[in-house]
Every structure is written in C-alpha cells, then in structure tokens.
C-alpha cells in the first residue's frame, strides 16, 4: 500500500485542525513552556560569575571590589583591585541582558 492510503489524516482534516489552532494560542503555549523551563531551573545560589556580570552592568568594569569576601574565588591583586579567579566568559554573556534591563531593575530597587 502507498503512504497516502495509510495516512491517518486527509488534507481536508489537516486544514480544519490548522484553523482551530490560532497563532495566539501557539504563542501562549510557547510562553508557558519557556516559563516552566526557566522556573524549574531557577537557583537561589549565587555563583562567582554573577559578580563580574553585575559589575559590568553597573560600572562597566570587571573589578568586583564591592563583592570582596562573598566567594572564595574572589581575590585581591594589590594595586589592581578584586577579581574572580576564573575565565569571565559567562559573565560577559550574562552582562548583556542585565545591562539592557538595568533601567527597569533600578526602578524596582528604588521602590
């Protein structure tokens, strides 16, 4: 038998199903799926990579002087300030959304 005969849906039934599912419902399902994934992966632990990201968003610098002593991987180099003892790649990526959202974050913190 051919694949067309065995197919459970005809072209007409596919069109009817496509009409029932609107773009708005599809967008809502995508939003809820993403929200659920992010909510399940939310962590309350702060890792060392967050400090340079915050410093970049706040001061445009990788110096983490204001976070000294909060993590064992933050060290001081005399004359140069405090820095993390790792590659700042994740911090550089994380600083971009924080810098974009910073005006909103500042308004929320000011309340």
PDB file of C-alpha atoms in Angstrom:
ATOM      1  CA  UNK A   1       0.000   0.000   0.000  1.00  0.00           C
ATOM      2  CA  UNK A   2       1.132   3.529  -0.558  1.00  0.00           C
ATOM      3  CA  UNK A   3       1.829   6.038   2.193  1.00  0.00           C
ATOM      4  CA  UNK A   4      -1.092   8.206   1.090  1.00  0.00           C
ATOM      5  CA  UNK A   5      -3.619   5.449   1.753  1.00  0.00           C
ATOM      6  CA  UNK A   6      -2.210   4.664   5.213  1.00  0.00           C
ATOM      7  CA  UNK A   7      -2.072   8.318   6.333  1.00  0.00           C
ATOM      8  CA  UNK A   8      -4.481   8.909   9.255  1.00  0.00           C
ATOM      9  CA  UNK A   9      -5.318  12.466   8.147  1.00  0.00           C
ATOM     10  CA  UNK A  10      -6.561  13.754   4.861  1.00  0.00           C
ATOM     11  CA  UNK A  11      -5.640  17.170   3.524  1.00  0.00           C
ATOM     12  CA  UNK A  12      -9.071  18.435   4.493  1.00  0.00           C
ATOM     13  CA  UNK A  13      -8.740  17.312   8.139  1.00  0.00           C
ATOM     14  CA  UNK A  14      -5.299  18.932   8.390  1.00  0.00           C
ATOM     15  CA  UNK A  15      -6.781  22.235   7.200  1.00  0.00           C
ATOM     16  CA  UNK A  16      -9.551  22.021   9.798  1.00  0.00           C
ATOM     17  CA  UNK A  17      -7.022  21.346  12.568  1.00  0.00           C
ATOM     18  CA  UNK A  18      -4.847  24.263  11.417  1.00  0.00           C
ATOM     19  CA  UNK A  19      -7.857  26.594  11.564  1.00  0.00           C
ATOM     20  CA  UNK A  20      -8.640  25.556  15.144  1.00  0.00           C
ATOM     21  CA  UNK A  21      -5.139  26.332  16.461  1.00  0.00           C
ATOM     22  CA  UNK A  22      -4.583  30.067  16.397  1.00  0.00           C
ATOM     23  CA  UNK A  23      -1.257  31.854  16.467  1.00  0.00           C
ATOM     24  CA  UNK A  24      -2.234  33.421  19.793  1.00  0.00           C
ATOM     25  CA  UNK A  25      -2.746  30.010  21.411  1.00  0.00           C
ATOM     26  CA  UNK A  26       0.542  28.798  19.951  1.00  0.00           C
ATOM     27  CA  UNK A  27       2.344  31.838  21.377  1.00  0.00           C
ATOM     28  CA  UNK A  28       0.734  31.280  24.760  1.00  0.00           C
ATOM     29  CA  UNK A  29       1.840  27.648  24.799  1.00  0.00           C
ATOM     30  CA  UNK A  30       5.411  28.617  23.866  1.00  0.00           C
ATOM     31  CA  UNK A  31       5.454  31.270  26.616  1.00  0.00           C
ATOM     32  CA  UNK A  32       4.150  28.859  29.251  1.00  0.00           C
ATOM     33  CA  UNK A  33       6.612  26.173  28.190  1.00  0.00           C
ATOM     34  CA  UNK A  34       9.564  28.578  28.400  1.00  0.00           C
ATOM     35  CA  UNK A  35       8.339  29.969  31.717  1.00  0.00           C
ATOM     36  CA  UNK A  36       8.048  26.473  33.157  1.00  0.00           C
ATOM     37  CA  UNK A  37      11.549  25.525  31.995  1.00  0.00           C
ATOM     38  CA  UNK A  38      13.076  28.706  33.447  1.00  0.00           C
ATOM     39  CA  UNK A  39      11.116  28.341  36.695  1.00  0.00           C
ATOM     40  CA  UNK A  40      12.320  24.783  37.156  1.00  0.00           C
ATOM     41  CA  UNK A  41      15.931  25.817  36.578  1.00  0.00           C
ATOM     42  CA  UNK A  42      15.824  28.837  38.902  1.00  0.00           C
ATOM     43  CA  UNK A  43      18.519  28.692  41.531  1.00  0.00           C
ATOM     44  CA  UNK A  44      18.897  30.689  44.701  1.00  0.00           C
ATOM     45  CA  UNK A  45      22.629  30.080  44.904  1.00  0.00           C
ATOM     46  CA  UNK A  46      24.840  32.847  43.599  1.00  0.00           C
ATOM     47  CA  UNK A  47      27.846  31.687  41.634  1.00  0.00           C
ATOM     48  CA  UNK A  48      31.029  33.624  41.163  1.00  0.00           C
ATOM     49  CA  UNK A  49      30.213  34.502  37.548  1.00  0.00           C
ATOM     50  CA  UNK A  50      27.335  36.757  38.627  1.00  0.00           C
ATOM     51  CA  UNK A  51      29.635  39.274  40.327  1.00  0.00           C
ATOM     52  CA  UNK A  52      31.554  40.379  37.200  1.00  0.00           C
ATOM     53  CA  UNK A  53      28.282  40.462  35.246  1.00  0.00           C
ATOM     54  CA  UNK A  54      26.790  42.821  37.827  1.00  0.00           C
ATOM     55  CA  UNK A  55      29.959  44.918  37.862  1.00  0.00           C
ATOM     56  CA  UNK A  56      29.925  45.170  34.073  1.00  0.00           C
ATOM     57  CA  UNK A  57      26.271  46.192  34.078  1.00  0.00           C
ATOM     58  CA  UNK A  58      26.729  48.697  36.910  1.00  0.00           C
ATOM     59  CA  UNK A  59      30.243  50.104  36.436  1.00  0.00           C
ATOM     60  CA  UNK A  60      31.425  48.824  33.005  1.00  0.00           C
ATOM     61  CA  UNK A  61      34.354  47.129  34.756  1.00  0.00           C
ATOM     62  CA  UNK A  62      35.385  43.587  35.715  1.00  0.00           C
ATOM     63  CA  UNK A  63      36.545  44.756  39.144  1.00  0.00           C
ATOM     64  CA  UNK A  64      34.419  43.157  41.837  1.00  0.00           C
ATOM     65  CA  UNK A  65      35.628  45.255  44.782  1.00  0.00           C
ATOM     66  CA  UNK A  66      32.140  45.621  46.279  1.00  0.00           C
ATOM     67  CA  UNK A  67      31.747  41.816  46.412  1.00  0.00           C
ATOM     68  CA  UNK A  68      35.065  41.118  48.168  1.00  0.00           C
ATOM     69  CA  UNK A  69      34.801  38.247  50.627  1.00  0.00           C
ATOM     70  CA  UNK A  70      31.484  36.894  49.332  1.00  0.00           C
ATOM     71  CA  UNK A  71      33.055  33.976  47.456  1.00  0.00           C
ATOM     72  CA  UNK A  72      36.363  32.118  47.966  1.00  0.00           C
ATOM     73  CA  UNK A  73      37.290  32.545  44.277  1.00  0.00           C
ATOM     74  CA  UNK A  74      37.346  36.337  44.519  1.00  0.00           C
ATOM     75  CA  UNK A  75      40.888  37.524  45.148  1.00  0.00           C
ATOM     76  CA  UNK A  76      42.696  40.823  45.502  1.00  0.00           C
ATOM     77  CA  UNK A  77      45.671  41.808  43.410  1.00  0.00           C
ATOM     78  CA  UNK A  78      47.371  44.730  45.161  1.00  0.00           C
ATOM     79  CA  UNK A  79      47.060  47.880  43.104  1.00  0.00           C
ATOM     80  CA  UNK A  80      44.513  46.339  40.712  1.00  0.00           C
ATOM     81  CA  UNK A  81      41.516  45.574  42.941  1.00  0.00           C
ATOM     82  CA  UNK A  82      39.404  42.453  43.369  1.00  0.00           C
ATOM     83  CA  UNK A  83      38.727  39.975  40.552  1.00  0.00           C
ATOM     84  CA  UNK A  84      37.339  36.460  40.134  1.00  0.00           C
ATOM     85  CA  UNK A  85      39.718  33.554  39.740  1.00  0.00           C
ATOM     86  CA  UNK A  86      38.157  32.216  36.526  1.00  0.00           C
ATOM     87  CA  UNK A  87      37.502  32.964  32.892  1.00  0.00           C
ATOM     88  CA  UNK A  88      34.988  35.847  32.634  1.00  0.00           C
ATOM     89  CA  UNK A  89      33.254  34.468  29.510  1.00  0.00           C
ATOM     90  CA  UNK A  90      29.984  33.559  31.230  1.00  0.00           C
ATOM     91  CA  UNK A  91      29.987  36.932  32.970  1.00  0.00           C
ATOM     92  CA  UNK A  92      30.386  38.771  29.676  1.00  0.00           C
ATOM     93  CA  UNK A  93      27.401  36.939  28.208  1.00  0.00           C
ATOM     94  CA  UNK A  94      25.303  37.487  31.335  1.00  0.00           C
ATOM     95  CA  UNK A  95      26.124  41.191  31.484  1.00  0.00           C
ATOM     96  CA  UNK A  96      24.326  41.943  28.205  1.00  0.00           C
ATOM     97  CA  UNK A  97      20.740  41.193  29.344  1.00  0.00           C
ATOM     98  CA  UNK A  98      21.450  42.789  32.720  1.00  0.00           C
ATOM     99  CA  UNK A  99      22.713  45.994  31.094  1.00  0.00           C
ATOM    100  CA  UNK A 100      19.627  46.119  28.860  1.00  0.00           C
ATOM    101  CA  UNK A 101      17.244  45.546  31.786  1.00  0.00           C
ATOM    102  CA  UNK A 102      19.133  47.818  34.188  1.00  0.00           C
ATOM    103  CA  UNK A 103      16.783  50.840  33.919  1.00  0.00           C
ATOM    104  CA  UNK A 104      13.878  48.598  34.920  1.00  0.00           C
ATOM    105  CA  UNK A 105      15.932  46.970  37.688  1.00  0.00           C
ATOM    106  CA  UNK A 106      16.881  50.410  39.053  1.00  0.00           C
ATOM    107  CA  UNK A 107      13.209  51.452  39.199  1.00  0.00           C
ATOM    108  CA  UNK A 108      12.289  48.253  41.046  1.00  0.00           C
ATOM    109  CA  UNK A 109      15.174  48.628  43.527  1.00  0.00           C
ATOM    110  CA  UNK A 110      14.274  52.284  44.171  1.00  0.00           C
ATOM    111  CA  UNK A 111      10.791  51.287  45.412  1.00  0.00           C
TER     112      UNK A 111
END
